[in-house]
Short mmCIF file of C-alpha atoms in Angstrom, two decimals:
data_model
loop_
_atom_site.label_atom_id
_atom_site.label_comp_id
_atom_site.label_asym_id
_atom_site.label_seq_id
_atom_site.Cartn_x
_atom_site.Cartn_y
_atom_site.Cartn_z
CA MET H 1 30.30 213.87 61.75
CA THR H 2 32.07 210.49 61.87
CA VAL H 3 31.14 208.28 64.80
CA SER H 4 34.04 206.57 66.56
CA THR H 5 33.91 203.37 68.60
CA GLY H 6 37.11 204.27 70.45
CA ARG H 7 39.18 201.71 68.55
CA ARG H 8 42.92 202.40 68.74
CA VAL H 9 45.05 202.56 65.62
CA THR H 10 48.40 200.89 66.27
CA ALA H 11 51.45 200.25 64.09
CA ASN H 12 54.55 198.08 64.33
CA LEU H 13 57.89 198.41 62.57
CA CYS H 14 61.60 197.58 62.91
CA LEU H 15 63.98 200.52 62.57
CA SER H 16 67.74 200.97 62.44
CA LEU H 17 69.41 203.47 64.77
CA ASP H 18 69.22 206.04 61.98
CA GLY H 19 65.48 205.50 61.63
CA ARG H 20 65.40 203.41 58.45
CA TYR H 21 63.08 200.48 57.79
CA HIS H 22 65.24 198.94 55.05
CA GLY H 23 68.86 199.10 54.01
CA PRO H 24 70.66 200.80 51.11
CA GLY H 25 69.81 197.93 48.74
CA GLY H 26 66.20 199.06 48.43
CA PRO H 27 62.81 197.95 49.81
CA GLY H 28 63.83 194.29 49.95
CA ASP H 29 67.07 194.91 51.87
CA PHE H 30 66.37 193.59 55.37
CA GLY H 31 69.75 191.92 55.89
CA MET H 32 70.66 194.03 58.91
CA PHE H 33 67.39 193.09 60.65
CA VAL H 34 67.79 189.29 60.34
CA PRO H 35 69.89 188.66 63.48
CA TYR H 36 67.33 190.42 65.69
CA VAL H 37 63.85 189.44 64.53
CA THR H 38 63.89 185.99 66.16
CA SER H 39 65.29 187.17 69.51
CA GLU H 40 63.31 186.70 72.73
CA VAL H 41 62.58 190.43 72.88
CA ALA H 42 61.43 190.55 69.25
CA ARG H 43 59.15 187.54 69.72
CA GLY H 44 57.70 189.14 72.84
CA GLN H 45 56.97 192.27 70.83
CA LEU H 46 55.42 190.16 68.06
CA THR H 47 52.95 188.75 70.57
CA ARG H 48 52.27 192.17 72.08
CA ILE H 49 51.26 193.78 68.77
CA TRP H 50 48.37 191.43 67.99
CA GLU H 51 46.93 190.56 71.40
CA GLY H 52 44.40 193.39 71.38
CA ALA H 53 44.00 193.71 67.61
CA THR H 54 41.01 192.51 65.59
CA THR H 55 41.90 194.06 62.23
CA ALA H 56 45.16 194.02 60.25
CA LEU H 57 45.64 196.94 57.87
CA LEU H 58 48.18 196.18 55.13
CA GLY H 59 49.59 197.47 51.88
CA ARG H 60 49.68 195.19 48.86
CA ILE H 61 53.38 194.30 49.04
CA ASN H 62 53.15 193.29 52.70
CA ALA H 63 49.93 191.35 52.15
CA GLU H 64 51.45 189.32 49.32
CA GLY H 65 54.70 188.78 51.22
CA PHE H 66 52.91 187.69 54.41
CA LEU H 67 50.73 185.30 52.40
CA GLY H 68 53.85 183.52 51.19
CA TYR H 69 55.16 182.95 54.71
CA TRP H 70 52.79 183.16 57.69
CA PRO H 71 50.10 180.59 56.71
CA MET H 72 52.83 177.92 56.64
CA VAL H 73 53.99 178.98 60.12
CA ALA H 74 50.39 178.72 61.39
CA GLU H 75 50.34 175.07 60.29
CA ASP H 76 53.85 174.22 61.54
CA GLU H 77 53.62 172.39 64.87
CA ASN H 78 57.38 172.82 65.32
CA ALA H 79 57.31 176.60 64.96
CA ASP H 80 57.97 178.81 67.97
CA PRO H 81 54.61 179.13 69.79
CA ARG H 82 54.82 182.94 69.65
CA ASP H 83 55.41 182.91 65.90
CA ARG H 84 52.59 180.42 65.49
CA GLY H 85 50.24 182.49 67.66
CA TYR H 86 50.82 185.55 65.53
CA ALA H 87 50.53 183.53 62.32
CA LYS H 88 47.20 182.01 63.35
CA TRP H 89 45.89 185.43 64.33
CA LEU H 90 46.98 186.91 60.99
CA VAL H 91 45.39 184.11 58.98
CA ASP H 92 42.09 184.25 60.88
CA THR H 93 41.66 187.97 61.56
CA GLU H 94 39.98 190.60 59.37
CA LYS H 95 42.51 191.97 56.90
CA VAL H 96 42.09 195.18 54.93
CA VAL H 97 44.56 195.63 52.08
CA LEU H 98 45.11 199.07 50.58
CA SER H 99 45.85 198.72 46.87
CA THR H 100 45.13 200.42 43.57
CA THR H 101 46.24 197.39 41.53
CA LEU H 102 44.80 194.27 43.18
CA THR H 103 41.51 193.13 41.66
CA GLU H 104 40.76 190.40 44.18
CA ALA H 105 41.65 189.64 47.78
CA PRO H 106 44.93 187.70 48.07
CA TRP H 107 43.72 185.47 50.94
CA GLU H 108 40.79 184.61 53.22
CA HIS H 109 39.13 187.12 55.55
CA THR H 110 40.50 189.91 53.36
CA ARG H 111 39.03 192.81 51.46
CA VAL H 112 40.83 195.13 49.09
CA VAL H 113 40.17 198.85 49.39
CA LYS H 114 41.19 201.54 46.92
CA ALA H 115 41.10 204.59 49.18
CA PRO H 116 43.49 206.78 51.18
CA ALA H 117 44.68 205.25 54.46
CA ALA H 118 43.11 208.04 56.55
CA ASP H 119 39.67 207.41 55.01
CA VAL H 120 39.93 203.67 55.57
CA VAL H 121 40.92 204.17 59.21
CA ALA H 122 37.98 206.53 59.75
CA GLU H 123 35.64 203.87 58.35
CA LEU H 124 37.16 201.10 60.50
CA LYS H 125 36.98 203.23 63.64
CA ALA H 126 33.26 203.76 63.09
CA THR H 127 32.42 200.06 63.50
CA GLY H 128 33.61 197.03 65.41
CA GLU H 129 35.96 196.80 68.35
CA GLY H 130 39.58 195.98 69.10
CA ASP H 131 42.77 197.59 67.84
CA ILE H 132 43.41 198.26 64.16
CA LEU H 133 47.00 197.13 63.59
CA VAL H 134 48.93 198.66 60.70
CA ASN H 135 51.06 195.60 60.28
CA SER H 136 54.70 196.45 59.49
CA CYS H 137 53.69 198.54 56.48
CA PRO H 138 55.47 201.91 56.09
CA SER H 139 53.38 202.89 53.04
CA VAL H 140 50.35 202.92 55.34
CA ILE H 141 52.04 204.06 58.56
CA LYS H 142 53.54 207.19 56.99
CA PRO H 143 50.28 208.78 55.78
CA LEU H 144 48.65 207.96 59.12
CA LEU H 145 51.52 209.67 60.95
CA ALA H 146 51.10 212.67 58.65
CA ALA H 147 47.38 212.78 59.49
CA ASP H 148 48.07 212.21 63.23
CA LEU H 149 45.83 209.14 63.27
CA LEU H 150 48.12 206.67 65.08
CA ASP H 151 47.46 206.02 68.77
CA ARG H 152 50.26 203.55 69.50
CA LEU H 153 53.65 202.69 67.99
CA TYR H 154 55.33 199.32 68.55
CA LEU H 155 58.95 199.81 67.47
CA MET H 156 61.94 197.47 67.46
CA ILE H 157 65.08 199.62 67.45
CA LEU H 158 68.04 197.66 66.15
CA PRO H 159 71.65 198.58 67.04
CA GLU H 160 72.82 199.19 63.48
CA ILE H 161 73.20 202.28 61.32
CA ALA H 162 71.93 201.52 57.82
CA GLY H 163 73.46 204.64 56.26
CA ASP H 164 70.84 204.73 53.52
CA GLY H 165 67.31 203.52 52.85
CA GLN H 166 63.87 204.92 53.56
CA ARG H 167 63.18 206.63 56.87
CA LEU H 168 59.95 206.30 58.82
CA PHE H 169 59.85 209.82 60.21
CA ASP H 170 59.97 212.25 57.31
CA ASP H 171 60.49 215.98 57.67
CA GLY H 172 57.25 217.94 57.83
CA LEU H 173 55.27 215.61 60.10
CA PRO H 174 52.93 217.38 62.54
CA ALA H 175 54.44 217.79 65.99
CA SER H 176 53.20 215.20 68.48
CA LYS H 177 53.98 213.94 71.98
CA TRP H 178 54.26 210.26 72.93
CA LYS H 179 54.41 208.40 76.26
CA LEU H 180 56.71 205.39 76.67
CA THR H 181 54.54 202.56 78.03
CA HIS H 182 56.88 199.58 77.54
CA GLN H 183 60.61 199.11 77.05
CA GLU H 184 62.69 195.95 76.89
CA THR H 185 66.29 195.39 75.78
CA GLY H 186 67.59 192.18 74.27
CA GLU H 187 70.97 190.47 74.49
CA LEU H 188 72.03 191.77 71.07
CA GLY H 189 71.21 195.38 71.98
CA GLU H 190 67.82 195.43 70.25
CA VAL H 191 65.18 197.47 72.07
CA ALA H 192 61.43 196.89 71.96
CA VAL H 193 59.47 200.03 72.78
CA VAL H 194 55.78 200.89 72.89
CA TYR H 195 54.77 204.53 72.62
CA ASP H 196 51.22 205.82 73.13
CA ARG H 197 50.13 209.11 71.60
CA VAL H 198 49.42 211.81 74.18
CA ARG H 199 46.36 213.81 73.09
#
């Protein structure tokens, strides 16, 4: 039997109105998200996601992409304090990167794990404290949704229909019930929501 410390598993992601986390141009198509991610509401959500988290769980692509951006923000005294707070947390916190191709950790305080997301989460929940944040990484969020292992969802819903692109909520997921614990709407129509799993 696996021992659990009671750590929550949380996840954050931006979604279009039609539930997509990128546009029709493929995984790198985030053009529709750009106007919203630096709004007051989005920055508030950015702070909210990491405040209780002590571990960031990432896929390889996100880890490498974050490495190219956030450490510079952490050092930038002119950056928005909320961006800088998140960046400093991300640089300094424990990071676990799920990858079958990386042979060494891409940055400090990081370990690479070649195992299914559900197994890694079970291991992380058995030790330590604080939330385990699946940090804007659909390739990790989706298998955890399928295994019903997420306890909280931080979602930014953006007022655009992408029309194509990958969806977060695939057909065939197990039925689940969620409680809305936070909601905030921005001037551009973006909505930050926090949902907690009802068990």
